[in-house]
CSV table of C-alpha atoms in Angstrom, one decimal:
chain,number,residue,atom,x,y,z
R,1,MET,CA,-0.8,-2.0,-26.1
R,2,LEU,CA,0.1,-3.3,-22.7
R,3,GLY,CA,-3.3,-4.8,-21.8
R,4,TYR,CA,-5.2,-5.2,-18.6
R,5,THR,CA,-2.7,-7.7,-17.1
R,6,TRP,CA,0.6,-6.0,-17.7
R,7,ASP,CA,1.2,-5.0,-14.1
R,8,ILE,CA,0.4,-8.5,-12.8
R,9,GLN,CA,2.6,-10.1,-15.4
R,10,VAL,CA,5.6,-7.8,-14.5
R,11,LYS,CA,5.1,-8.6,-10.8
R,12,ILE,CA,5.0,-12.4,-11.4
R,13,VAL,CA,7.9,-12.5,-13.8
R,14,LYS,CA,10.0,-10.4,-11.3
R,15,TYR,CA,9.2,-12.8,-8.4
R,16,THR,CA,9.9,-15.8,-10.6
R,17,LEU,CA,13.3,-14.5,-11.6
R,18,ILE,CA,14.2,-13.8,-8.0
R,19,ILE,CA,13.1,-17.3,-7.0
R,20,MET,CA,15.1,-18.8,-9.9
R,21,ILE,CA,18.2,-16.9,-8.8
R,22,LEU,CA,17.8,-18.1,-5.2
R,23,ILE,CA,17.3,-21.8,-6.3
R,24,ALA,CA,20.4,-21.5,-8.6
R,25,ALA,CA,22.5,-20.1,-5.7
R,26,ALA,CA,21.3,-22.9,-3.5
R,27,ALA,CA,22.2,-25.5,-6.2
R,28,PHE,CA,25.6,-23.8,-6.7
R,29,MET,CA,26.5,-24.2,-3.1
R,30,SER,CA,25.1,-27.7,-2.5
R,31,PHE,CA,25.9,-29.7,-5.8
R,32,GLN,CA,29.3,-30.9,-6.8
R,33,GLU,CA,28.6,-30.3,-10.5
R,34,PRO,CA,25.8,-27.6,-10.5
R,35,ARG,CA,26.1,-26.4,-14.1
R,36,PRO,CA,23.6,-28.9,-15.7
R,37,PHE,CA,21.0,-28.1,-13.0
R,38,ILE,CA,21.5,-24.4,-13.3
R,39,TYR,CA,21.4,-24.3,-17.1
R,40,ALA,CA,18.2,-26.5,-17.1
R,41,LEU,CA,16.6,-24.3,-14.4
R,42,ILE,CA,17.2,-21.1,-16.4
R,43,PHE,CA,15.9,-22.8,-19.6
R,44,GLY,CA,12.8,-24.1,-17.8
R,45,THR,CA,12.1,-20.8,-16.1
R,46,LEU,CA,12.5,-18.7,-19.3
R,47,ILE,CA,10.2,-21.0,-21.2
R,48,SER,CA,7.6,-20.9,-18.4
R,49,ILE,CA,7.7,-17.1,-18.4
R,50,LEU,CA,7.2,-17.1,-22.2
R,51,ASN,CA,4.3,-19.5,-21.8
R,52,PHE,CA,2.8,-17.2,-19.2
R,53,ARG,CA,3.0,-14.2,-21.5
R,54,ASN,CA,1.5,-16.3,-24.3
R,55,LEU,CA,-1.4,-17.3,-21.9
R,56,ALA,CA,-2.0,-13.6,-21.0
R,57,LEU,CA,-2.1,-12.5,-24.7
R,58,THR,CA,-4.4,-15.5,-25.5
R,59,LEU,CA,-6.9,-14.7,-22.7
R,60,GLU,CA,-6.9,-10.9,-23.4
R,61,LYS,CA,-7.8,-11.7,-27.0
R,62,ALA,CA,-10.2,-14.5,-26.1
R,63,VAL,CA,-12.5,-12.4,-24.0
R,64,THR,CA,-13.2,-10.1,-27.0
R,65,MET,CA,-14.4,-13.1,-29.1
R,66,ASN,CA,-17.7,-14.8,-29.0
R,67,PRO,CA,-17.8,-17.7,-26.5
R,68,GLY,CA,-17.7,-20.5,-29.0
R,69,HIS,CA,-14.7,-19.1,-30.8
R,70,ALA,CA,-13.0,-18.2,-27.5
R,71,GLN,CA,-13.2,-21.9,-26.4
R,72,VAL,CA,-11.6,-23.2,-29.5
R,73,TYR,CA,-9.0,-20.5,-29.7
R,74,THR,CA,-7.9,-20.9,-26.0
R,75,SER,CA,-7.8,-24.7,-26.2
R,76,SER,CA,-5.8,-24.7,-29.4
R,77,LYS,CA,-3.3,-22.3,-27.9
R,78,TYR,CA,-3.1,-24.5,-24.8
R,79,PHE,CA,-2.1,-27.5,-26.8
R,80,ILE,CA,0.6,-25.4,-28.6
R,81,ARG,CA,2.0,-24.4,-25.1
R,82,PHE,CA,1.7,-28.1,-24.1
R,83,PHE,CA,3.8,-29.1,-27.1
R,84,ILE,CA,6.5,-26.5,-26.2
R,85,ASN,CA,6.7,-27.9,-22.7
R,86,ALA,CA,7.0,-31.4,-24.1
R,87,VAL,CA,9.9,-30.2,-26.3
R,88,VAL,CA,11.6,-28.6,-23.4
R,89,ILE,CA,11.4,-31.7,-21.2
R,90,PHE,CA,12.4,-34.0,-24.1
R,91,VAL,CA,15.5,-31.9,-24.8
R,92,CYS,CA,16.4,-32.0,-21.1
R,93,ILE,CA,16.0,-35.7,-21.0
R,94,LYS,CA,18.2,-36.3,-24.1
R,95,ALA,CA,20.9,-33.7,-23.5
R,96,ASN,CA,23.6,-34.7,-21.0
R,97,TYR,CA,24.4,-31.1,-20.1
R,98,LEU,CA,20.9,-30.4,-18.8
R,99,ASN,CA,19.3,-31.9,-15.7
R,100,VAL,CA,15.6,-32.9,-16.0
R,101,LEU,CA,14.9,-32.0,-12.4
R,102,GLY,CA,16.1,-28.4,-12.9
R,103,ALA,CA,13.9,-28.0,-16.0
R,104,VAL,CA,10.8,-29.3,-14.2
R,105,LEU,CA,11.5,-27.1,-11.2
R,106,GLY,CA,11.9,-24.1,-13.6
R,107,LEU,CA,8.6,-24.9,-15.3
R,108,PHE,CA,6.8,-25.1,-12.0
R,109,THR,CA,8.3,-22.0,-10.3
R,110,ILE,CA,5.7,-19.7,-11.8
R,111,LYS,CA,2.9,-21.8,-10.3
R,112,PHE,CA,4.5,-21.5,-6.8
R,113,VAL,CA,4.9,-17.7,-7.3
R,114,ILE,CA,1.3,-17.3,-8.3
R,115,ILE,CA,0.0,-19.3,-5.4
R,116,GLY,CA,2.4,-17.5,-3.0
R,117,THR,CA,1.8,-13.9,-4.2
R,118,ASN,CA,-1.8,-13.8,-5.3
R,119,LEU,CA,-4.1,-16.6,-4.3
R,120,PHE,CA,-3.3,-16.6,-0.6
R,121,THR,CA,-3.5,-12.8,-0.5
R,122,ILE,CA,-6.9,-12.9,-2.2
R,123,LEU,CA,-8.2,-15.6,0.1
R,124,PHE,CA,-7.0,-13.9,3.3
R,125,SER,CA,-7.9,-10.3,2.4
R,126,LYS,CA,-11.5,-11.4,1.7
R,127,ARG,CA,-11.6,-13.3,5.0
R,128,ILE,CA,-13.5,-16.2,3.4
R,129,PHE,CA,-12.3,-18.5,6.3
R,130,LYS,CA,-14.0,-16.4,8.9
R,131,ARG,CA,-17.6,-17.2,9.8
R,132,LYS,CA,-20.1,-14.4,9.3
R,133,GLU,CA,-21.6,-14.8,12.8
R,134,GLU,CA,-18.2,-14.0,14.4
R,135,GLU,CA,-17.9,-10.6,12.8
Z,1,MET,CA,7.3,-68.3,-30.8
Z,2,GLU,CA,9.8,-66.5,-28.6
Z,3,PRO,CA,8.9,-66.0,-25.0
Z,4,ILE,CA,8.3,-62.5,-23.7
Z,5,THR,CA,11.4,-61.2,-21.9
Z,6,GLY,CA,11.2,-59.1,-18.8
Z,7,LYS,CA,12.6,-56.0,-20.5
Z,8,ALA,CA,10.1,-56.3,-23.4
Z,9,LEU,CA,7.2,-56.5,-20.9
Z,10,ILE,CA,8.5,-53.5,-19.0
Z,11,LEU,CA,8.8,-51.5,-22.2
Z,12,ALA,CA,5.4,-52.4,-23.3
Z,13,CYS,CA,3.8,-51.6,-20.0
Z,14,SER,CA,5.7,-48.3,-19.9
Z,15,ALA,CA,4.3,-47.4,-23.3
Z,16,ILE,CA,0.8,-48.1,-22.1
Z,17,GLY,CA,1.5,-46.1,-18.9
Z,18,ALA,CA,2.8,-43.2,-20.9
Z,19,GLY,CA,-0.3,-43.2,-23.0
Z,20,LEU,CA,-2.5,-43.2,-20.0
Z,21,ALA,CA,-0.5,-40.4,-18.4
Z,22,MET,CA,-1.0,-38.2,-21.4
Z,23,ILE,CA,-4.7,-38.2,-20.7
Z,24,ALA,CA,-3.9,-35.7,-17.9
Z,25,GLY,CA,-3.0,-33.2,-20.6
Z,26,ILE,CA,-6.5,-33.1,-22.1
Z,27,GLY,CA,-8.3,-31.9,-18.9
Z,28,PRO,CA,-6.7,-28.5,-18.5
Z,29,GLY,CA,-7.2,-27.8,-22.2
Z,30,ILE,CA,-10.9,-28.4,-22.0
Z,31,GLY,CA,-11.2,-26.6,-18.7
Z,32,GLN,CA,-9.2,-23.6,-20.0
Z,33,GLY,CA,-11.4,-23.3,-23.1
Z,34,TYR,CA,-14.5,-23.6,-21.0
Z,35,ALA,CA,-13.3,-20.8,-18.7
Z,36,ALA,CA,-12.4,-18.6,-21.6
Z,37,GLY,CA,-15.8,-19.1,-23.1
Z,38,LYS,CA,-17.5,-18.2,-19.8
Z,39,GLY,CA,-15.1,-15.2,-19.5
Z,40,ALA,CA,-16.2,-14.0,-22.9
Z,41,GLU,CA,-19.8,-14.3,-21.9
Z,42,GLY,CA,-19.1,-12.3,-18.7
Z,43,VAL,CA,-17.3,-9.6,-20.6
Z,44,GLY,CA,-20.2,-9.4,-23.0
Z,45,ARG,CA,-22.6,-9.0,-20.1
Z,46,GLN,CA,-20.5,-6.5,-18.1
Z,47,PRO,CA,-17.9,-4.9,-20.3
Z,48,GLU,CA,-16.5,-2.6,-17.6
Z,49,ALA,CA,-15.3,-5.6,-15.6
Z,50,GLN,CA,-13.1,-6.9,-18.4
Z,51,GLY,CA,-9.8,-6.1,-16.5
Z,52,ASP,CA,-10.9,-8.0,-13.4
Z,53,ILE,CA,-12.2,-10.9,-15.4
Z,54,VAL,CA,-9.0,-11.3,-17.4
Z,55,ARG,CA,-6.7,-10.9,-14.4
Z,56,THR,CA,-8.5,-13.5,-12.3
Z,57,MET,CA,-8.7,-15.9,-15.3
Z,58,LEU,CA,-5.0,-15.5,-16.1
Z,59,LEU,CA,-4.0,-16.6,-12.6
Z,60,GLY,CA,-6.4,-19.5,-12.5
Z,61,ALA,CA,-5.4,-20.7,-16.0
Z,62,ALA,CA,-1.7,-20.4,-15.3
Z,63,VAL,CA,-2.0,-22.6,-12.1
Z,64,ALA,CA,-4.3,-25.1,-13.9
Z,65,GLU,CA,-2.0,-25.4,-16.8
Z,66,THR,CA,0.9,-26.8,-14.8
Z,67,THR,CA,-1.2,-29.8,-13.8
Z,68,GLY,CA,-1.1,-31.0,-17.4
Z,69,ILE,CA,2.7,-30.9,-17.2
Z,70,TYR,CA,2.8,-33.4,-14.4
Z,71,GLY,CA,1.3,-36.1,-16.7
Z,72,LEU,CA,3.6,-35.0,-19.5
Z,73,ILE,CA,6.7,-35.4,-17.4
Z,74,ILE,CA,5.6,-38.9,-16.3
Z,75,ALA,CA,5.0,-39.9,-19.9
Z,76,LEU,CA,8.3,-38.6,-21.3
Z,77,ILE,CA,10.3,-40.2,-18.4
Z,78,LEU,CA,8.6,-43.5,-19.0
Z,79,LEU,CA,9.3,-43.3,-22.7
Z,80,PHE,CA,12.8,-41.9,-22.9
Z,81,ALA,CA,14.5,-42.3,-19.4
Z,82,ASN,CA,12.7,-45.3,-18.0
Z,83,PRO,CA,14.1,-46.0,-14.6
Z,84,LEU,CA,12.5,-49.5,-14.4
Z,85,VAL,CA,14.6,-51.1,-17.1
Z,86,GLY,CA,17.7,-50.5,-15.0
Z,87,LEU,CA,16.2,-52.6,-12.2
Z,88,LEU,CA,16.3,-55.8,-14.2
C-alpha cells in the first residue's frame, strides 16, 4: 500500500537528491580534498531520506489509532529517529574519512527542500499576506 | 588537593553544556506526539480528510524534527570534537 503521502514523498526525495548532487558538484569543484565531504553528504542525505520515510509511515499509522496511543507511538518513534541521527553524527565525528559538516548539511537538506517546495507555495497560493480589504 | 586545571574546567563545563543542549531534543518529541494525537482526533471527526491531515502533518513534523538535531550536533561536538580544548 502506497499511502496518502506517496506522491509528496517521491517529490521531496527527488528534489533532495537533486540538491545533494548540486552540493556535491560544488564541493568537488571548490575543495582540494572533496571526498570526505561528499561521502558524508551522501551518507547524511540518505539517512535523512530514510528518516523522512519512517516519519511518513509513522504518521499514516498514528492517525488510525486513538489519540493517546498515537501520542506515545509518535513520540517513541521520534526518539528512535533521534538516536539514528546521533549515531550518524557520532560516526562522522569519529571517522577521518567523513566530514561532519557534510553530514550535517545532508541531514538538513530535506528541511530546506520542504520549505522551498511546499510551505512557501502554500503560503503564497492562499494569499495569507494580503489584506481582505484590498481584494 | 590538586588544583583544577584549565583543561579539566573546560571539559567539565562542556559536559554540562552538552547536557543542556540535549534538552532541545525533547521539545520536538513532545510536540510531534501532541500533533499526532490531535491529527488522530481530526481524522476521527472527519475521516474523509485523512489524506490532507496526514500530508500537512508530515511536512510540519519533518521541519520540526530538524530543530532537535541542532541541539544534538552541539552536544556531540562539545563531547567528542571539542574545539575549546585546542585554544588552551
